[in-house]
C-alpha cells in the first residue's frame, strides 16, 4: 500500500523538480538515512547484545529493517529511466524524426 501512495506523488514531484533535483532530493531524504541506519543503528542493535551475552561481537551489514527505503529508491530510479525514454521519444516525434 505504501508503494502505491509513494508512486502516486512521484510523477508530480518529477514534473515539478526535473531529473537532477528529483534524484538529489531522493538521495538526501532516503539514501543518506538508509546508509546511516545500516552502518550505525543496525550495527549497534546486532553487536551490543552479542558483546553483552557472548563477550564477542561480529557484524555484517544488512538491510532487513530498511527494505522499504531501498525499494523506493529502486522504483524511483526506474521511473526516471522510463520517463527519460518517454520524453526522448515524444520529442523525436514532435521533430518528425
Rosetta silent file (secondary structure, phi, psi, omega in degrees, C-alpha in Angstrom):
SEQUENCE: XXXXXXXXXXXXXXXXXXXXXXXXXXXXXXXXXXXXXXXXXXXXXXXXXXXXXXXXXXXXXXXXXXXXXXXXXXXXXXXXXXXXXXXXXXXXXXXXX
SCORE:     score description
SCORE:     0.000 S_00000001
   1 L     0.000  -40.370 -179.285    0.000    0.000    0.000 S_00000001
   2 H   -65.940  -32.543  177.755    2.816    2.429    0.834 S_00000001
   3 H   -64.903  -39.077  178.723    4.412    1.856   -2.574 S_00000001
   4 H   -67.137  -39.478  177.848    1.176    2.888   -4.295 S_00000001
   5 H   -64.837  -44.822  177.900    0.890    6.015   -2.176 S_00000001
   6 H   -63.851  -39.565 -179.533    4.501    6.927   -2.922 S_00000001
   7 H   -67.092  -30.464 -179.852    4.057    6.215   -6.620 S_00000001
   8 H   -61.165  -36.782 -177.082    1.019    8.485   -6.777 S_00000001
   9 H   -94.228   -7.714 -176.357    3.157   11.510   -5.883 S_00000001
  10 H   -65.496  -46.369 -176.942    6.287   10.549   -7.812 S_00000001
  11 H   -63.500  -42.221 -179.844    5.204   11.818  -11.240 S_00000001
  12 H   -68.783  -36.333  177.666    4.103   15.233   -9.972 S_00000001
  13 H   -66.021  -41.257  177.961    7.291   15.624   -7.959 S_00000001
  14 H   -64.836  -42.680 -179.478    9.390   14.711  -11.008 S_00000001
  15 H   -65.292  -36.595 -178.119    7.458   17.124  -13.228 S_00000001
  16 H   -75.236  -38.746 -172.902    7.852   19.952  -10.728 S_00000001
  17 H   -97.577  -30.337 -172.346   11.557   19.439   -9.943 S_00000001
  18 L    87.457  172.593 -172.313   13.087   17.872  -13.030 S_00000001
  19 H   -63.399  -51.973 -171.867   15.510   14.962  -13.124 S_00000001
  20 H   -67.179  -45.170  178.495   18.505   16.342  -11.239 S_00000001
  21 H   -67.775  -35.495  177.883   16.623   17.949   -8.351 S_00000001
  22 H   -62.137  -49.684 -179.052   14.319   14.948   -8.078 S_00000001
  23 H   -68.785  -36.555  177.856   17.207   12.492   -7.789 S_00000001
  24 H   -64.424  -41.794  178.139   19.177   14.806   -5.494 S_00000001
  25 H   -64.603  -40.423  178.224   16.179   15.125   -3.179 S_00000001
  26 H   -65.138  -39.931  179.813   15.668   11.356   -3.107 S_00000001
  27 H   -64.538  -41.715 -179.415   19.331   10.802   -2.295 S_00000001
  28 H   -69.532  -41.735 -175.045   19.210   13.300    0.558 S_00000001
  29 H   -84.106  -25.630 -174.442   15.931   12.107    2.036 S_00000001
  30 H  -116.683  -50.044 -173.159   16.275    8.361    1.502 S_00000001
  31 H   -68.394  -45.513 -178.480   19.810    7.221    0.689 S_00000001
  32 H   -61.821  -49.679  176.455   21.682    9.108    3.415 S_00000001
  33 H   -61.774  -34.919  179.303   19.395    7.919    6.242 S_00000001
  34 H   -63.846  -43.940  179.210   19.474    4.368    4.860 S_00000001
  35 H   -65.296  -41.821  178.910   23.272    4.279    4.883 S_00000001
  36 H   -61.894  -43.758 -179.849   23.386    5.756    8.386 S_00000001
  37 H   -63.931  -44.981 -177.200   20.920    3.157    9.681 S_00000001
  38 H   -61.904  -41.908 -173.221   22.747    0.220    8.081 S_00000001
  39 H   -96.356   -7.499  177.897   26.158    1.175    9.437 S_00000001
  40 H  -121.194  -64.990 -174.085   25.225    2.647   12.842 S_00000001
  41 H   -65.617  -48.775  177.668   21.830    1.717   14.222 S_00000001
  42 H   -62.278  -39.576  178.887   21.709   -1.831   12.848 S_00000001
  43 H   -61.933  -43.174  178.863   25.310   -2.388   13.902 S_00000001
  44 H   -65.060  -43.669 -178.783   24.510   -1.301   17.446 S_00000001
  45 H   -62.644  -35.150 -179.052   21.347   -3.414   17.603 S_00000001
  46 H   -84.415  -44.964 -172.114   23.255   -6.527   16.489 S_00000001
  47 H   -78.092  -33.074 -177.297   26.612   -6.018   18.175 S_00000001
  48 H   -62.472  -51.067  177.124   25.530   -4.800   21.622 S_00000001
  49 H   -62.422  -36.082  177.509   23.613   -7.960   22.623 S_00000001
  50 H   -62.781  -43.604 -178.956   26.401  -10.119   21.196 S_00000001
  51 H   -66.194  -39.440 -178.827   29.009   -8.252   23.193 S_00000001
  52 H   -72.325  -45.766 -174.997   26.967   -8.425   26.398 S_00000001
  53 H   -81.919  -39.096 -173.930   25.888  -12.057   26.122 S_00000001
  54 H  -105.762  -17.258 -175.865   28.845  -13.633   24.350 S_00000001
  55 L    78.054    2.308 -179.236   31.688  -11.244   25.087 S_00000001
  56 L  -140.550  151.084  179.721   32.416  -11.167   21.376 S_00000001
  57 L  -142.311  148.798  178.486   30.722   -9.394   18.515 S_00000001
  58 L  -145.860  137.278 -178.647   30.612   -9.627   14.748 S_00000001
  59 L  -135.379  132.514  170.121   28.557   -7.550   12.344 S_00000001
  60 L  -120.016  125.694 -177.265   27.773   -7.883    8.682 S_00000001
  61 L   -55.445  136.606  175.704   25.722   -5.016    7.248 S_00000001
  62 L  -138.877  159.791 -175.014   22.147   -5.967    6.438 S_00000001
  63 L  -119.361   25.549 -175.363   19.164   -4.080    5.126 S_00000001
  64 H   -64.228  -34.018 -176.327   16.290   -6.030    6.631 S_00000001
  65 H   -85.812  -11.133 -177.325   14.874   -3.104    8.588 S_00000001
  66 H  -123.909   25.979 -177.431   15.058   -0.576    5.746 S_00000001
  67 H   -57.970  -35.598 -178.487   13.966   -2.640    2.756 S_00000001
  68 H   -62.979  -42.512  178.761   11.126   -0.204    2.027 S_00000001
  69 H   -61.791  -44.681 -177.820   13.519    2.728    1.661 S_00000001
  70 H   -67.797  -41.000  176.913   15.788    0.818   -0.686 S_00000001
  71 H   -66.210  -34.683  176.556   12.936   -0.473   -2.851 S_00000001
  72 H   -61.896  -42.358  176.220   11.539    3.056   -3.011 S_00000001
  73 H   -62.418  -43.716  179.468   14.873    4.258   -4.384 S_00000001
  74 H   -60.443  -46.281 -179.600   14.965    1.433   -6.935 S_00000001
  75 H   -66.346  -37.032  176.646   11.441    2.226   -8.138 S_00000001
  76 H   -64.840  -42.694  177.464   12.208    5.961   -8.321 S_00000001
  77 H   -64.627  -38.184  176.318   15.323    5.296  -10.402 S_00000001
  78 H   -64.158  -41.416  178.757   13.308    3.011  -12.669 S_00000001
  79 H   -60.879  -45.592 -179.421   10.663    5.742  -13.053 S_00000001
  80 H   -62.339  -41.548  179.344   13.292    8.322  -14.010 S_00000001
  81 H   -62.797  -46.556  179.183   14.821    5.954  -16.573 S_00000001
  82 H   -66.685  -41.551 -178.764   11.460    5.186  -18.174 S_00000001
  83 H   -63.711  -39.523  176.553   10.383    8.836  -18.053 S_00000001
  84 H   -62.399  -41.313  178.994   13.572    9.928  -19.826 S_00000001
  85 H   -65.163  -41.552  179.012   12.954    7.361  -22.583 S_00000001
  86 H   -65.481  -43.920  178.915    9.347    8.506  -22.979 S_00000001
  87 H   -62.761  -40.578  179.275   10.386   12.172  -23.063 S_00000001
  88 H   -64.083  -44.198  179.656   13.087   11.420  -25.650 S_00000001
  89 H   -65.083  -40.806 -179.201   10.640    9.521  -27.877 S_00000001
  90 H   -69.519  -35.037  178.022    7.996   12.224  -27.656 S_00000001
  91 H   -70.699  -34.038  176.031   10.498   14.978  -28.500 S_00000001
  92 H   -67.963  -36.733  178.011   11.718   12.969  -31.516 S_00000001
  93 H   -68.243  -36.426  178.197    8.144   12.535  -32.718 S_00000001
  94 H   -67.282  -32.692  179.055    7.488   16.272  -32.415 S_00000001
  95 H   -78.271  -15.699  179.595   10.574   16.975  -34.512 S_00000001
  96 L    86.056   22.557 -179.319    9.412   14.486  -37.114 S_00000001
  97 L   -82.176    0.000    0.000   12.393   12.159  -36.829 S_00000001
